[in-house]
XYZ file of C-alpha atoms in Angstrom:
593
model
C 0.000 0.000 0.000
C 1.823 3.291 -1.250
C 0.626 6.761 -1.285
C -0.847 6.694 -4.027
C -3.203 4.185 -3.537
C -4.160 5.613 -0.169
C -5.128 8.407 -2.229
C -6.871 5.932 -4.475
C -8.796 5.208 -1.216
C -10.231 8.357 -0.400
C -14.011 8.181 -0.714
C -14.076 4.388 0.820
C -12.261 4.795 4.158
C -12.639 8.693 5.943
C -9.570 10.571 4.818
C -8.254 11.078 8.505
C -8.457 7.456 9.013
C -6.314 6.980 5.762
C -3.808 9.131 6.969
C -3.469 7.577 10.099
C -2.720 4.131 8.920
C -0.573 5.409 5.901
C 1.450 6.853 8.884
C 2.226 3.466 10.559
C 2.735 1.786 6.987
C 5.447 5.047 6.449
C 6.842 4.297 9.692
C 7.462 0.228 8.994
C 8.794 1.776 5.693
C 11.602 4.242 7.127
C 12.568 0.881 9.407
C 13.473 -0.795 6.265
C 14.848 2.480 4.430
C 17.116 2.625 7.574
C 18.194 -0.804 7.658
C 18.873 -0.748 3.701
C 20.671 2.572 3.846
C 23.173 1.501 7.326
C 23.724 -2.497 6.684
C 23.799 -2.930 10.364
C 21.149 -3.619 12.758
C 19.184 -1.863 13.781
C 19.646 -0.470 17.320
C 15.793 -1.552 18.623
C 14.360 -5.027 17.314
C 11.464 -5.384 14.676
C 7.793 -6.479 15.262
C 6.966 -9.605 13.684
C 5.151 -7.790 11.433
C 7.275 -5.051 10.196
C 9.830 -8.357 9.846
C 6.895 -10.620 7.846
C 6.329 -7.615 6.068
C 9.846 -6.788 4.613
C 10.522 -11.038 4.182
C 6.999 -11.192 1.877
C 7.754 -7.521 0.004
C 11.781 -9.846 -0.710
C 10.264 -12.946 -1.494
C 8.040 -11.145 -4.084
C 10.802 -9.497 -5.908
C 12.217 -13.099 -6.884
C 10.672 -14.501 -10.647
C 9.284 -17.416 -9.104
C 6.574 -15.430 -7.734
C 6.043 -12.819 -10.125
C 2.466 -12.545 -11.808
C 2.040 -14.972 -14.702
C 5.902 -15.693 -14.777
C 6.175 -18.315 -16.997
C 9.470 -20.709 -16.441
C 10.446 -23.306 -18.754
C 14.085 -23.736 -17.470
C 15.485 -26.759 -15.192
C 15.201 -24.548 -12.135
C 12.355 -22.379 -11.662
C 11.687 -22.324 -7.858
C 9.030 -24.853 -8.309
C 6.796 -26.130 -4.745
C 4.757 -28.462 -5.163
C 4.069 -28.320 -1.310
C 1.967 -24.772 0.495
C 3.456 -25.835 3.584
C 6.991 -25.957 2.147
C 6.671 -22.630 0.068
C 4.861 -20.866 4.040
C 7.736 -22.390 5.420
C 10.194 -20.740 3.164
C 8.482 -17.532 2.475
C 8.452 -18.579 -1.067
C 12.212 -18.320 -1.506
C 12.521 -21.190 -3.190
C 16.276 -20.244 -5.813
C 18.722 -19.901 -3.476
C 21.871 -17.314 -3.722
C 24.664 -17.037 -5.423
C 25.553 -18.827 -8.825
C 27.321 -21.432 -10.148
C 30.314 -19.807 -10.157
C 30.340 -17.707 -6.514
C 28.157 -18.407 -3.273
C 28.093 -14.360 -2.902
C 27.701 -13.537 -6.728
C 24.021 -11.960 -7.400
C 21.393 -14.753 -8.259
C 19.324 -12.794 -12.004
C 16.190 -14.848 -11.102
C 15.696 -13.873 -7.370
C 16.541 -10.365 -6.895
C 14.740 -10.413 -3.229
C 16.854 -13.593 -2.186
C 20.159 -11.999 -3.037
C 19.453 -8.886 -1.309
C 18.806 -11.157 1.589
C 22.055 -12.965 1.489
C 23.783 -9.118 0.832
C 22.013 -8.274 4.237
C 23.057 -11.962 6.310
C 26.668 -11.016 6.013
C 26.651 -7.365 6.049
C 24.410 -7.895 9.626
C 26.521 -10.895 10.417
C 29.691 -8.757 10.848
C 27.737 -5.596 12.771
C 26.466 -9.343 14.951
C 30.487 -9.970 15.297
C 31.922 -6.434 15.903
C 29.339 -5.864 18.396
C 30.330 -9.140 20.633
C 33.504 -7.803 20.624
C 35.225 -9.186 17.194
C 36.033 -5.497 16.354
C 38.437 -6.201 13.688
C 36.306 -8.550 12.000
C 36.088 -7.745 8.190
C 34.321 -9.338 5.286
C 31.769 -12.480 6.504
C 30.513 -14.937 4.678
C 27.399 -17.111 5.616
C 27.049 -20.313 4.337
C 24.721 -22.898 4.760
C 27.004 -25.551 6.120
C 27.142 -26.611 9.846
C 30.752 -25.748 11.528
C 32.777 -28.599 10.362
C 31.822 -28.491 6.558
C 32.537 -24.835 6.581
C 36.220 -25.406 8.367
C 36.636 -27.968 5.521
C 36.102 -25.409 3.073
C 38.152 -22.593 4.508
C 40.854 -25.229 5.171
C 40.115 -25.876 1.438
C 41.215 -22.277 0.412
C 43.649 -21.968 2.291
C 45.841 -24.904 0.267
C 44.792 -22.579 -3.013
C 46.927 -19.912 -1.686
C 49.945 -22.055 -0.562
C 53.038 -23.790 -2.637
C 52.720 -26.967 -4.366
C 53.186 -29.893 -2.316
C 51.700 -28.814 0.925
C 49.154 -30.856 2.547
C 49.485 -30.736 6.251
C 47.248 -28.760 9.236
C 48.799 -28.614 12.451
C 46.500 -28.647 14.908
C 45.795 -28.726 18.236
C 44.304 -31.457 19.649
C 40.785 -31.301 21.109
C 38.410 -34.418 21.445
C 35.994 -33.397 18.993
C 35.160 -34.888 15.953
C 34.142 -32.114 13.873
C 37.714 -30.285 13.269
C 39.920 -33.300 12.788
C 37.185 -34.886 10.195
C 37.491 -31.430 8.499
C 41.093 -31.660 8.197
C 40.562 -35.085 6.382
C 37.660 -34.100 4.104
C 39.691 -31.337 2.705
C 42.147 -34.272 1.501
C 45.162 -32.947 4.212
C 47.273 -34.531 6.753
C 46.702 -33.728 10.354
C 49.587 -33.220 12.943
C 48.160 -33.458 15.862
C 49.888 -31.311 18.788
C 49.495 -32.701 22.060
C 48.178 -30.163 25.017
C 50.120 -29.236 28.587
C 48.714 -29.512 31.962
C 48.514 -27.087 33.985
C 47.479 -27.017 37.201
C 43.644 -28.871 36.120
C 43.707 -27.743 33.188
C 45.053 -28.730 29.617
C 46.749 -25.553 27.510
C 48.337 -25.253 24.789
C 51.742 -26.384 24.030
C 53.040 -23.527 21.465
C 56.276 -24.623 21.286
C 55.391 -28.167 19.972
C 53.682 -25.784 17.124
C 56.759 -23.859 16.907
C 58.682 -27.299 16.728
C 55.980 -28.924 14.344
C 56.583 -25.914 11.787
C 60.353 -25.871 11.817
C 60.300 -29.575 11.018
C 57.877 -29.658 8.871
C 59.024 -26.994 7.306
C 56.293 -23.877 6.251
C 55.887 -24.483 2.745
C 54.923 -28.229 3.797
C 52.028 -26.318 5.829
C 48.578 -25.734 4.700
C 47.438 -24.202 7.929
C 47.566 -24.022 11.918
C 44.316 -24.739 13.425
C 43.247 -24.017 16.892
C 40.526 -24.209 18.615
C 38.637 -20.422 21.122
C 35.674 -22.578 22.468
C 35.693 -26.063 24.449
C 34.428 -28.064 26.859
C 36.405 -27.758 30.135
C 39.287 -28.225 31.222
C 40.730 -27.742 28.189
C 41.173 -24.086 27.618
C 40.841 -22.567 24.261
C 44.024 -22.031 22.560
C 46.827 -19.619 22.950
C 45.318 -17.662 19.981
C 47.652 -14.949 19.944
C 50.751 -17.233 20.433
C 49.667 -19.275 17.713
C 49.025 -16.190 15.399
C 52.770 -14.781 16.258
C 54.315 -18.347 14.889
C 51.881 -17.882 11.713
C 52.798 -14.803 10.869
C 56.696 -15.547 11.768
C 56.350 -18.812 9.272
C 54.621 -17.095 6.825
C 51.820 -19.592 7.690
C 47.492 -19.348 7.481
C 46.048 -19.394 10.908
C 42.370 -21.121 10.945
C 40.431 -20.501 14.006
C 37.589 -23.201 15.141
C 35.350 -20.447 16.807
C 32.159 -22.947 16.822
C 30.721 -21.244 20.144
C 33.154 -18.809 21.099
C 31.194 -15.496 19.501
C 28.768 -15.021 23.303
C 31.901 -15.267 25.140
C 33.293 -11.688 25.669
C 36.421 -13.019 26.664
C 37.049 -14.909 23.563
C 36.703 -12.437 21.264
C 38.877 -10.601 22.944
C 41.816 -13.022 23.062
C 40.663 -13.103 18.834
C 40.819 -9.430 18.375
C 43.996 -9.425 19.769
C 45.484 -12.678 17.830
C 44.425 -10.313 14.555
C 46.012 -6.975 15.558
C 49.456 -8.685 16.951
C 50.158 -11.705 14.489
C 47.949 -13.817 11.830
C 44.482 -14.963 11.489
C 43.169 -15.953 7.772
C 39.668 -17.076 8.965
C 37.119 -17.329 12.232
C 34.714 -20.020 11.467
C 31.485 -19.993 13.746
C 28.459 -21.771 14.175
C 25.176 -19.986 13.764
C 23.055 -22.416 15.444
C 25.338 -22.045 19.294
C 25.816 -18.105 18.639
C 22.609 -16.827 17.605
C 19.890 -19.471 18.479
C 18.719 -20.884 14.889
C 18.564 -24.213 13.270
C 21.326 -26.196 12.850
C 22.540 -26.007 9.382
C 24.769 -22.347 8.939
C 28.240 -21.388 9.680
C 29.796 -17.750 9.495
C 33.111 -17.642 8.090
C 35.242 -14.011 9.118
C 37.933 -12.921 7.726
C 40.030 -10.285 9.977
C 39.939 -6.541 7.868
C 44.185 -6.724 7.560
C 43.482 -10.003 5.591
C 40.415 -10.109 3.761
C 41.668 -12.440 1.123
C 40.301 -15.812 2.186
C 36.609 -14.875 2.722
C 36.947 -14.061 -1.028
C 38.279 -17.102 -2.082
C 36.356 -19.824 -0.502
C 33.030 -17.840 -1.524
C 34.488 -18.061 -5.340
C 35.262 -21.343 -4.608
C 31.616 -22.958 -3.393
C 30.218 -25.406 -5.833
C 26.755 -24.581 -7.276
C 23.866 -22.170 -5.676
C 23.407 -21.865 -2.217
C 20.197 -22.904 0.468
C 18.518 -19.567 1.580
C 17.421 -21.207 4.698
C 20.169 -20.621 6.820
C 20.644 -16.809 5.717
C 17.255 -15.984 6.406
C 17.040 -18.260 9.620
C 20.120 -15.554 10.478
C 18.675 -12.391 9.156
C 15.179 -12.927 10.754
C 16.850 -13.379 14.506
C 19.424 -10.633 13.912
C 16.314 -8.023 13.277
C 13.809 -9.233 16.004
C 16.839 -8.421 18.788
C 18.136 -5.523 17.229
C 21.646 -4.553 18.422
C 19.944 -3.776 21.594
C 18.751 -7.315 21.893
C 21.595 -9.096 20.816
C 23.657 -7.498 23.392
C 21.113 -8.443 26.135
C 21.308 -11.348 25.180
C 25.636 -11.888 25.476
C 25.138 -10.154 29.111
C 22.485 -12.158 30.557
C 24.783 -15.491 29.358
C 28.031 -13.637 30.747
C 25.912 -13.069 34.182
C 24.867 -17.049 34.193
C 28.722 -18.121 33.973
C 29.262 -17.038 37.150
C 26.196 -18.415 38.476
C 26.465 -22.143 37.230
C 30.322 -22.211 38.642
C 29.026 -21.292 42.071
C 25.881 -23.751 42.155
C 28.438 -26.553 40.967
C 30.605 -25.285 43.575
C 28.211 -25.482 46.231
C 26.870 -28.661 45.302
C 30.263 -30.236 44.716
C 31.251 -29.453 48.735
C 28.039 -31.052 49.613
C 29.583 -34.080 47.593
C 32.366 -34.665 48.325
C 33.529 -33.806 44.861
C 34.934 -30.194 43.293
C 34.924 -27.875 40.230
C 38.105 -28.329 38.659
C 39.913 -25.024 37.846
C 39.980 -23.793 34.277
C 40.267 -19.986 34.601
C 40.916 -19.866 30.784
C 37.615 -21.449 29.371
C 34.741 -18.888 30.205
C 31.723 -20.661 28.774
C 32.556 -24.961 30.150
C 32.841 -26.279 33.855
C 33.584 -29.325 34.788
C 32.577 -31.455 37.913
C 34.452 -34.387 39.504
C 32.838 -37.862 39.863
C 35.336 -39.353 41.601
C 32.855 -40.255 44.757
C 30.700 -41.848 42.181
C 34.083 -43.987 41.081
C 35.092 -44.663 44.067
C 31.418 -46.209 45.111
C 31.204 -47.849 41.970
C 34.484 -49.680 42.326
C 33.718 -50.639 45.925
C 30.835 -52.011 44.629
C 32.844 -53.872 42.389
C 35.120 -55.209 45.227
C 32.089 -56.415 47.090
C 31.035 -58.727 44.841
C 34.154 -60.023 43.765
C 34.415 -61.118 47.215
C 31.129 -62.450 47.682
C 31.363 -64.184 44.215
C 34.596 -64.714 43.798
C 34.137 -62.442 39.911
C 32.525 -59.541 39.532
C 30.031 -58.894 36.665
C 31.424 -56.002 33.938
C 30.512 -52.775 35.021
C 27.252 -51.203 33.616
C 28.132 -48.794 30.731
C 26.706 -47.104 27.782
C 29.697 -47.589 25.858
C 28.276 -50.213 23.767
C 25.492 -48.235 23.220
C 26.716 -44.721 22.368
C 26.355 -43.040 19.375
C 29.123 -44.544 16.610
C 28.405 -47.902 18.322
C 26.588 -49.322 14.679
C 23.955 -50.071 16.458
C 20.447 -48.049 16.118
C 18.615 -46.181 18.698
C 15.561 -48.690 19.229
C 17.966 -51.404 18.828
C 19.876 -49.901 21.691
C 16.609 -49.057 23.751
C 15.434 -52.812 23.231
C 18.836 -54.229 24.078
C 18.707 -52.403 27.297
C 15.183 -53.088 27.907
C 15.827 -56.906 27.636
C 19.176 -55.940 30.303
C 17.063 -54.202 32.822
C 14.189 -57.196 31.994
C 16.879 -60.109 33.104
C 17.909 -57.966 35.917
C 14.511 -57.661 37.326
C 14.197 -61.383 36.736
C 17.189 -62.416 38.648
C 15.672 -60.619 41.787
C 12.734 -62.555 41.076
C 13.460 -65.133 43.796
C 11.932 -67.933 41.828
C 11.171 -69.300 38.364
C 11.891 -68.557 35.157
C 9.485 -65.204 35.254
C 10.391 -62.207 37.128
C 7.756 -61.788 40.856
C 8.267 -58.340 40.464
C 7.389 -55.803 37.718
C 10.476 -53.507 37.827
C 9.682 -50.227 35.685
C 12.430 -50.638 33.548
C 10.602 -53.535 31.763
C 10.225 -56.893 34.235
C 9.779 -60.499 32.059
C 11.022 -58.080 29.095
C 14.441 -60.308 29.294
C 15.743 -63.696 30.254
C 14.562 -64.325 34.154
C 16.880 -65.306 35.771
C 17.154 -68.520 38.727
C 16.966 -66.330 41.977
C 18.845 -67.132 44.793
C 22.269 -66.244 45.308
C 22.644 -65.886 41.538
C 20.660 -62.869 41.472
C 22.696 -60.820 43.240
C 25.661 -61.717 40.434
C 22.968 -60.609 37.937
C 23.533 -57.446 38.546
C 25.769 -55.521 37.452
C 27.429 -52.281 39.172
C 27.520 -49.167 36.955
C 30.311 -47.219 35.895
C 30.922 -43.629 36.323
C 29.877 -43.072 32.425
C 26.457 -44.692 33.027
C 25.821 -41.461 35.081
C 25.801 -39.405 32.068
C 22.735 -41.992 31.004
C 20.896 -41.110 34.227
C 21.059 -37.058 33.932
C 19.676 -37.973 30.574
C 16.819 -39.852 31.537
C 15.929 -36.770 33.519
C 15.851 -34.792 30.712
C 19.266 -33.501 31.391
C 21.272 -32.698 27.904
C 24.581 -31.531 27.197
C 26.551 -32.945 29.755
C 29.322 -34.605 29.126
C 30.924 -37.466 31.340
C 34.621 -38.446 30.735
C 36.483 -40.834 32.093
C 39.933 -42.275 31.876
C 40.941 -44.911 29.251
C 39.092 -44.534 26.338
C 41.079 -45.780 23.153
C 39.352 -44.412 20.021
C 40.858 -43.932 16.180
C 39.043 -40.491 14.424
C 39.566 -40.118 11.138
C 42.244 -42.388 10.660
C 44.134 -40.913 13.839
C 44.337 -43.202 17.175
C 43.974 -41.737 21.147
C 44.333 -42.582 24.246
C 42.334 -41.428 26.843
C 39.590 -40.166 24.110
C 37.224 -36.954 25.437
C 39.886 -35.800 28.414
C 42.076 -34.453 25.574
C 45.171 -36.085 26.551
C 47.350 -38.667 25.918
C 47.900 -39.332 29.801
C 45.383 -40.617 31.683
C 43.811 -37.131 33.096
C 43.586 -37.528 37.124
C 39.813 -37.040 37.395
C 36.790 -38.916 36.118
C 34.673 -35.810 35.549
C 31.287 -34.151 34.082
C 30.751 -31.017 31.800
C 27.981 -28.247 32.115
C 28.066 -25.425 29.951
C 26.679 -21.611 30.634
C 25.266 -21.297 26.778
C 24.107 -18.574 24.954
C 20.380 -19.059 25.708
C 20.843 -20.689 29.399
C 18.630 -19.348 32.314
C 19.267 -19.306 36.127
C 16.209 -21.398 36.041
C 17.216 -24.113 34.363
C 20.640 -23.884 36.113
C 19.080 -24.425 39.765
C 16.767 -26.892 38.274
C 19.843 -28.727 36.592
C 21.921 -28.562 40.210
C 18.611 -30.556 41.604
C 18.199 -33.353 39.312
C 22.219 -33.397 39.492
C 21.801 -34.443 43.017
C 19.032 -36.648 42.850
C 21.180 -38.760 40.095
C 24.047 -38.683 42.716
C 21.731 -40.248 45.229
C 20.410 -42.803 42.594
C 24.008 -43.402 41.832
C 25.114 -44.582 44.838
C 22.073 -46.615 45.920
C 22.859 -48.647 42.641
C 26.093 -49.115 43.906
C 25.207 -50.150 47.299
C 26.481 -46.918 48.953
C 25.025 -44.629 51.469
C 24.006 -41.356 50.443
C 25.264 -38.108 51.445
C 22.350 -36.634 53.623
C 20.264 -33.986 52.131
C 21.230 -30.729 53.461
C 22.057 -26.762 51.826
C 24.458 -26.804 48.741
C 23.847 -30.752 47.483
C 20.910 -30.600 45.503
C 19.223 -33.176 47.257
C 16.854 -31.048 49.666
C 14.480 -29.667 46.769
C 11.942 -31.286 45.686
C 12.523 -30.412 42.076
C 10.354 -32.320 39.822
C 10.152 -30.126 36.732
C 7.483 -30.434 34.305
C 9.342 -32.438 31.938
C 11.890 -34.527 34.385
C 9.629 -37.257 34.461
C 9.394 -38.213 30.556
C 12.584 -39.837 30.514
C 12.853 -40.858 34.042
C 9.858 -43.062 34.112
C 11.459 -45.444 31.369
C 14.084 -45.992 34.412
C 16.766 -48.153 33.745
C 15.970 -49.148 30.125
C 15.825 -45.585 29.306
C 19.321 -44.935 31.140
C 21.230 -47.551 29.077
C 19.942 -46.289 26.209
C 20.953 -42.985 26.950
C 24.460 -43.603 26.223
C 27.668 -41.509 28.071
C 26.501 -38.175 25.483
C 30.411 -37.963 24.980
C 29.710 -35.405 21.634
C 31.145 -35.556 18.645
C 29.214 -33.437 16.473
């Protein structure tokens, strides 16, 4: 509705009405004028429908949804579903062009200016977390480790003949080291220090690696500026003073490190005092959308790289991810967005002391890792210790002891699938309840985790051997059948071969056996107090269950374990109700995405 169809108007609606509602369509109007005219966000956050508005008005300006367009090419933006095309806005051809992810797409003029807007808001997004010397972004619709691949990818374009390794610093993640390997390259794989509790890294086993590899053998150095504890991100500006000594790129895994004030700060200063070629971030962990987008930055003294890998994508481009950005970025406005990084800096602080609290109620402690500002991390050595006494008791009673009760077997990787996994453990926690039985070949009792459901066992003395003590990575199973995610148990002596490269000690990030069996809880961009104090009670009530499956005493309820409040949330009981079944098939939740 323009002006001069308001005019058009006059004579159906009262002319002061017209005016008045002309008014608020001119003020949604100068919004996007504004937005258009600065390329950075705007400083208060749209209404939805100022935002639907300025999406629809985009969407309309591509030729798949002009009036009586008539397409008889391979590709004409065709949906044959409504509820794909409402999903999508009707932005159905992508950006870019066969030649350049960023190059203008001729037959969707509205999609292009919305991929022009994702980056140019994507770096105001950066700069104003505290990436100040961020420079060209590009935002691709690739999760983190595709997008490292690619950068990895450009950086090999712009080094001599013959080089094809990335020295890296090792972190027990998946994603990087995979990326390293899909780009066709040859990881070195730099071991970390310890310090104190936690692991740092060793720059002169870079410095070493380098000299005898030699530079022009070197496709990049990759580190790592967000982690789960106690590993600390990397000595970014260490690393970048070797780079730009060896003449060397310097790729930075930055999957969650944009809400963390002090990361980009240690990143900003890598750029201004030595070499950084690319920042690869997630878009998903910084900015709360779908999985499925990854920001590449390029610092503003080095812009070159951004420009390469862009020229470089093969083929168009999903919208999804763009718009997914773009959308978010204008309903917080800068205001918003920087709401949002303080209330997540203010519940850092909060989850350490909870932890704290609860750990002296415990027995246990927070292991110290002053350098990673966004992971924690929790000793369970009370819940070893129980476990292997539990262990000892029935070695003595039985003269063998049954193998402890893990979710390795069942993790994710293991080849088998989830309701293969769940039915496995169903038919575990069935014998179990059997064996208790006290008679027969069919369990007495119906045991919620699925009684008769498995081979009964005899009773009698051999029903005590039937069951079997849990180890300390079965308690990452039990948080998650109370609808506890993203914790993270680790414990010592895990061999496991990633892409081709063998570790000991897998998920503690060292070759040496780390000293602790421990737990991870992270203060995320998005994470409340609420669910903090409501994590710190189910925390202690799988503590309690922990023990009493290992025969132990509990430590009495009382201020700072957890244990006191009453706690049940409205969800905790949707896992928890499946009881053991539910906890083997659970797995440890060791990630490796």
């Amino acid at each position: 509705m323009n002006p001069a169809n308001l005019e058009a108007a006059r004579g159906l609606v009262s002319a002061s009405y017209l005016r008045q509602g002309g008014e608020a369509l001119a003020a949604r109007q100068r919004r996007v004028k504004a937005l258009l005219s600065s390329r950075r966000l705007p400083e208060q956050g749209w209404d939805e429908a100022t935002l639907d508005m300025f999406i629809r008005d985009c969407s309309a300006m591509d030729s798949n949804n002009f009036p009586g367009n008539v397409g008889v090419g391979e590709r004409e933006g065709r949906l044959a579903c409504p509820a794909v095309a409402r999903r999508h806005f009707g932005l159905a051809h992508g950006v870019g062009r066969s030649g350049d992810i960023a190059a203008e797409q001729p037959k969707a003029a509205g999609s292009s200016l919305l991929a022009a807007l994702a980056a140019a808001l994507a770096a105001d997004a950066l700069r104003i977390a505290g990436l100040v010397e961020v420079g060209p972004v590009a935002v691709l619709p690739l999760a983190t480790g595709m997008a490292l691949a690619l950068s990895l990818m450009g950086c090999r374009e712009q080094r001599p003949p013959g080089a094809d390794v990335v020295i890296w610093s090792r972190v027990d993640q998946k994603t990087a080291l995979k990326a390293v390997t899909a780009a066709g390259l040859t990881p070195h794989v730099v071991q970390l220090v310890k310090r104190g509790d936690e692991l740092v890294t060793d720059t002169q086993a870079i410095s070493a690696a380098l000299a005898s590899l030699g530079p022009d053998r070197v496709v990049a150095v990759l580190t790592t500026s967000s982690c789960f504890a106690p590993r600390a991100p990397d000595d970014l500006e260490g690393v970048a003073r070797l780079c730009a000594a060896a003449g060397v790129p310097h790729v930075v895994n930055n999957a969650y490190g944009v809400q963390s004030a002090a990361t980009c700060a240690a990143l900003t200063a890598a750029c201004r005092r030595g070499r950084v070629d690319a920042i690869v971030q997630s878009t998903d962990k910084n900015f709360m959308v779908p999985v499925g987008g990854a920001l590449v930055a390029a610092p503003r003294s080095r812009p070159a790289l951004v420009a390469a890998l862009t020229g470089a994508y093969p083929g168009r481009a999903a919208m999804g991810p763009a718009l997914d950005l773009v959308m978010t970025l204008l309903h917080w406005g800068a205001e918003g967005w920087r709401q949002v990084l303080a209330r997540r800096e203010e519940v850092y602080p909060h989850l350490r002391s909870r932890l704290a609290a609860f750990a002296a109620g415990e027995g246990e402690r927070v292991l110290e890792t002053p350098g990673n500002p966004i992971s924690i991390a929790l000793t369970l050595d009370t819940l070893e210790a129980a476990a292997r006494s539990a262990r000892e008791r029935q070695q003595a009673q039985h003269g063998t002891a049954q193998q402890p009760q893990s979710p390795d077997a069942d993790a994710p990787g293991s080849g088998a699938s989830p309701p293969a996994r769940a039915a496995g453990a169903e038919g575990r926690a069935g014998a179990q309840s059997g064996a208790q039985g006290g008679g027969g070949g069919k369990a007495k009792g119906q045991g919620k985790a699925g009684a008769g459901k498995g081979k009964a066992g005899a009773g009698g003395p051999s029903g005590d051997r039937a069951r079997a003590v849990p180890d300390a990575t079965f308690f990452g199973a039990m948080l998650w059948s109370r609808c506890v995610s993203g914790t993270r148990v680790v414990a010592p002596g895990k061999t496991q071969s990633v892409a081709g490269v063998a570790f000991r000690n897998y998920g503690s990030h060292v070759e040496e056996p780390y000293p602790h069996t421990y737990c991870t809880a992270a203060a995320a961009l998005g994470t409340t107090k609420d669910e903090v104090d409501e994590f710190i009670v189910r925390l202690g009530k799988s503590f309690a269950d922990f023990r009493k499956k290992c025969g132990a005493s509990s430590v009495p309820a009382g201020p700072g374990n957890g244990v006191e409040a009453s706690g049940q949330g409205p969800q905790e009981g949707a896992r928890e109700g499946d009881g053991e079944a539910a906890e083997a098939a659970a797995g440890d939740q060791v990630d490796g995405a």
